[in-house]
Every structure is written in C-alpha cells, then in structure tokens.
Short mmCIF file of N, CA and C in Angstrom, two decimals:
data_model
loop_
_atom_site.label_atom_id
_atom_site.label_comp_id
_atom_site.label_asym_id
_atom_site.label_seq_id
_atom_site.Cartn_x
_atom_site.Cartn_y
_atom_site.Cartn_z
N MET A 1 -12.55 11.42 5.23
CA MET A 1 -11.43 10.49 5.22
C MET A 1 -10.24 11.12 5.93
N ASN A 2 -9.53 10.32 6.63
CA ASN A 2 -8.36 10.83 7.34
C ASN A 2 -7.09 10.59 6.53
N TRP A 3 -5.97 11.01 7.07
CA TRP A 3 -4.71 10.93 6.33
C TRP A 3 -4.32 9.49 6.03
N TRP A 4 -4.69 8.55 6.91
CA TRP A 4 -4.33 7.16 6.68
C TRP A 4 -5.04 6.59 5.46
N ASN A 5 -6.33 6.82 5.34
CA ASN A 5 -7.08 6.33 4.19
C ASN A 5 -6.58 6.93 2.89
N ILE A 6 -6.34 8.22 2.90
CA ILE A 6 -5.87 8.89 1.69
C ILE A 6 -4.50 8.38 1.28
N SER A 7 -3.61 8.23 2.24
CA SER A 7 -2.26 7.78 1.89
C SER A 7 -2.22 6.33 1.45
N VAL A 8 -2.94 5.46 2.14
CA VAL A 8 -2.89 4.03 1.82
C VAL A 8 -3.61 3.69 0.52
N PHE A 9 -4.74 4.32 0.26
CA PHE A 9 -5.53 3.93 -0.90
C PHE A 9 -5.36 4.83 -2.12
N TYR A 10 -4.75 6.00 -1.96
CA TYR A 10 -4.61 6.90 -3.12
C TYR A 10 -3.16 7.29 -3.38
N ILE A 11 -2.51 7.88 -2.42
CA ILE A 11 -1.20 8.48 -2.64
C ILE A 11 -0.11 7.43 -2.88
N ILE A 12 -0.01 6.43 -2.01
CA ILE A 12 1.06 5.45 -2.11
C ILE A 12 0.99 4.65 -3.43
N PRO A 13 -0.16 4.12 -3.84
CA PRO A 13 -0.19 3.40 -5.12
C PRO A 13 0.15 4.28 -6.32
N ILE A 14 -0.36 5.49 -6.33
CA ILE A 14 -0.09 6.38 -7.46
C ILE A 14 1.37 6.79 -7.51
N VAL A 15 1.93 7.14 -6.37
CA VAL A 15 3.33 7.57 -6.33
C VAL A 15 4.26 6.42 -6.70
N SER A 16 3.98 5.21 -6.25
CA SER A 16 4.85 4.08 -6.59
C SER A 16 4.83 3.79 -8.09
N VAL A 17 3.67 3.85 -8.71
CA VAL A 17 3.59 3.62 -10.16
C VAL A 17 4.30 4.73 -10.92
N VAL A 18 4.08 5.96 -10.54
CA VAL A 18 4.73 7.09 -11.22
C VAL A 18 6.24 7.02 -11.05
N PHE A 19 6.69 6.69 -9.84
CA PHE A 19 8.13 6.58 -9.59
C PHE A 19 8.78 5.54 -10.49
N PHE A 20 8.23 4.33 -10.53
CA PHE A 20 8.82 3.29 -11.36
C PHE A 20 8.63 3.56 -12.85
N PHE A 21 7.57 4.27 -13.22
CA PHE A 21 7.37 4.59 -14.63
C PHE A 21 8.46 5.53 -15.13
N PHE A 22 8.81 6.52 -14.32
CA PHE A 22 9.83 7.46 -14.75
C PHE A 22 11.25 7.01 -14.44
N TRP A 23 11.43 6.12 -13.46
CA TRP A 23 12.77 5.67 -13.09
C TRP A 23 13.24 4.59 -14.05
N LYS A 24 12.62 3.43 -14.02
CA LYS A 24 12.94 2.35 -14.95
C LYS A 24 11.66 1.60 -15.23
N ARG A 25 11.25 1.63 -16.44
CA ARG A 25 9.97 1.01 -16.79
C ARG A 25 10.00 -0.50 -16.71
N LYS A 26 11.19 -1.09 -16.82
CA LYS A 26 11.23 -2.55 -16.74
C LYS A 26 10.98 -3.05 -15.32
N TYR A 27 11.05 -2.16 -14.33
CA TYR A 27 10.74 -2.52 -12.95
C TYR A 27 9.34 -2.07 -12.54
N LEU A 28 8.51 -1.72 -13.48
CA LEU A 28 7.17 -1.25 -13.18
C LEU A 28 6.32 -2.33 -12.51
N TRP A 29 6.63 -3.58 -12.74
CA TRP A 29 5.90 -4.68 -12.11
C TRP A 29 6.10 -4.69 -10.59
N MET A 30 7.15 -4.03 -10.10
CA MET A 30 7.42 -3.99 -8.67
C MET A 30 6.57 -2.95 -7.94
N ALA A 31 5.94 -2.05 -8.65
CA ALA A 31 5.18 -0.97 -8.02
C ALA A 31 4.07 -1.48 -7.08
N PRO A 32 3.27 -2.46 -7.48
CA PRO A 32 2.25 -2.94 -6.53
C PRO A 32 2.85 -3.60 -5.29
N LEU A 33 3.95 -4.30 -5.45
CA LEU A 33 4.58 -4.95 -4.30
C LEU A 33 5.15 -3.94 -3.32
N ILE A 34 5.82 -2.93 -3.85
CA ILE A 34 6.36 -1.86 -3.00
C ILE A 34 5.22 -1.10 -2.33
N SER A 35 4.16 -0.88 -3.07
CA SER A 35 2.99 -0.18 -2.53
C SER A 35 2.37 -0.95 -1.37
N VAL A 36 2.27 -2.25 -1.50
CA VAL A 36 1.71 -3.08 -0.43
C VAL A 36 2.58 -3.01 0.82
N VAL A 37 3.88 -3.15 0.63
CA VAL A 37 4.79 -3.13 1.78
C VAL A 37 4.73 -1.79 2.51
N ILE A 38 4.78 -0.70 1.77
CA ILE A 38 4.73 0.62 2.40
C ILE A 38 3.39 0.85 3.10
N SER A 39 2.31 0.42 2.47
CA SER A 39 0.99 0.59 3.07
C SER A 39 0.84 -0.21 4.35
N VAL A 40 1.34 -1.42 4.37
CA VAL A 40 1.25 -2.24 5.57
C VAL A 40 2.08 -1.64 6.69
N VAL A 41 3.27 -1.16 6.38
CA VAL A 41 4.11 -0.55 7.41
C VAL A 41 3.45 0.71 7.98
N ILE A 42 2.94 1.56 7.11
CA ILE A 42 2.27 2.77 7.57
C ILE A 42 1.03 2.43 8.39
N SER A 43 0.30 1.43 7.98
CA SER A 43 -0.90 1.03 8.72
C SER A 43 -0.55 0.48 10.09
N LEU A 44 0.50 -0.29 10.17
CA LEU A 44 0.90 -0.84 11.47
C LEU A 44 1.44 0.24 12.39
N LEU A 45 2.09 1.24 11.83
CA LEU A 45 2.58 2.35 12.65
C LEU A 45 1.43 3.26 13.10
N ALA A 46 0.48 3.47 12.22
CA ALA A 46 -0.64 4.37 12.54
C ALA A 46 -1.66 3.70 13.46
N MET A 47 -1.91 2.42 13.24
CA MET A 47 -2.91 1.70 14.03
C MET A 47 -2.38 0.33 14.43
N PRO A 48 -1.55 0.26 15.45
CA PRO A 48 -1.04 -1.07 15.85
C PRO A 48 -2.14 -2.00 16.36
N SER A 49 -3.27 -1.46 16.71
CA SER A 49 -4.37 -2.29 17.20
C SER A 49 -5.05 -3.07 16.09
N ILE A 50 -4.67 -2.83 14.85
CA ILE A 50 -5.31 -3.52 13.73
C ILE A 50 -4.99 -5.01 13.77
N LEU A 51 -3.88 -5.39 14.37
CA LEU A 51 -3.52 -6.80 14.45
C LEU A 51 -4.10 -7.50 15.67
N SER A 52 -4.69 -6.76 16.58
CA SER A 52 -5.19 -7.38 17.80
C SER A 52 -6.50 -8.13 17.59
N ASP A 53 -7.29 -7.71 16.65
CA ASP A 53 -8.58 -8.34 16.38
C ASP A 53 -8.52 -9.09 15.06
N ALA A 54 -8.92 -10.35 15.07
CA ALA A 54 -8.83 -11.17 13.86
C ALA A 54 -9.72 -10.64 12.74
N GLU A 55 -10.88 -10.11 13.08
CA GLU A 55 -11.78 -9.59 12.05
C GLU A 55 -11.18 -8.38 11.36
N HIS A 56 -10.63 -7.44 12.13
CA HIS A 56 -10.02 -6.26 11.53
C HIS A 56 -8.77 -6.63 10.73
N ARG A 57 -7.99 -7.55 11.25
CA ARG A 57 -6.77 -7.96 10.55
C ARG A 57 -7.11 -8.60 9.21
N ASN A 58 -8.07 -9.52 9.19
CA ASN A 58 -8.45 -10.16 7.94
C ASN A 58 -9.05 -9.17 6.95
N MET A 59 -9.86 -8.26 7.45
CA MET A 59 -10.47 -7.27 6.58
C MET A 59 -9.40 -6.37 5.97
N PHE A 60 -8.45 -5.94 6.79
CA PHE A 60 -7.40 -5.06 6.29
C PHE A 60 -6.56 -5.76 5.24
N PHE A 61 -6.06 -6.95 5.56
CA PHE A 61 -5.18 -7.63 4.62
C PHE A 61 -5.91 -8.13 3.38
N ASP A 62 -7.15 -8.56 3.52
CA ASP A 62 -7.90 -9.03 2.35
C ASP A 62 -8.26 -7.89 1.41
N ILE A 63 -8.68 -6.78 1.97
CA ILE A 63 -9.14 -5.68 1.12
C ILE A 63 -7.97 -4.84 0.61
N SER A 64 -7.14 -4.35 1.48
CA SER A 64 -6.12 -3.40 1.05
C SER A 64 -5.01 -4.04 0.23
N VAL A 65 -4.59 -5.25 0.61
CA VAL A 65 -3.52 -5.90 -0.15
C VAL A 65 -4.00 -6.25 -1.54
N MET A 66 -5.19 -6.79 -1.64
CA MET A 66 -5.72 -7.14 -2.96
C MET A 66 -6.02 -5.90 -3.81
N LEU A 67 -6.37 -4.82 -3.16
CA LEU A 67 -6.61 -3.58 -3.89
C LEU A 67 -5.32 -3.06 -4.54
N HIS A 68 -4.23 -3.18 -3.84
CA HIS A 68 -2.96 -2.71 -4.39
C HIS A 68 -2.45 -3.62 -5.50
N ILE A 69 -2.63 -4.90 -5.35
CA ILE A 69 -2.12 -5.84 -6.35
C ILE A 69 -3.10 -5.93 -7.48
#
C-alpha cells in the first residue's frame, strides 16, 4: 500500500475521530464529514486523473465516501 491508501483509509478517519473526541465530544458527529472532505482533497491533489474516467470516479466516490460515513 502506498501513502495515499494509508492516509485516506486509515490515518485521516482515525485522527479526525480522536481529534473531535478530545476537543469537543458534542461535535463528534462532524468527524466523518471532515474526514470525507480531507480525503477527497488529498485524493484530488495526489491523483487528479481520478476524475477523468467515469468508472474510477464512481468507484472512488462510492467506496471511499461511504466507507468514511
């Protein structure tokens, strides 16, 4: 696995939950939303070609977004 897979599917979701858990627990519901936004931005910066193909775009948004939420 490369740095993109590790960051998008492991590090970002865990860090966002831990951050909101220790910062303000009443905002813990925002952790998946923040995680999705950060993951999409990092993915678009790392692989801008992901939006060029409809199959890759649908696969990315269907799998990764739903995984975070």
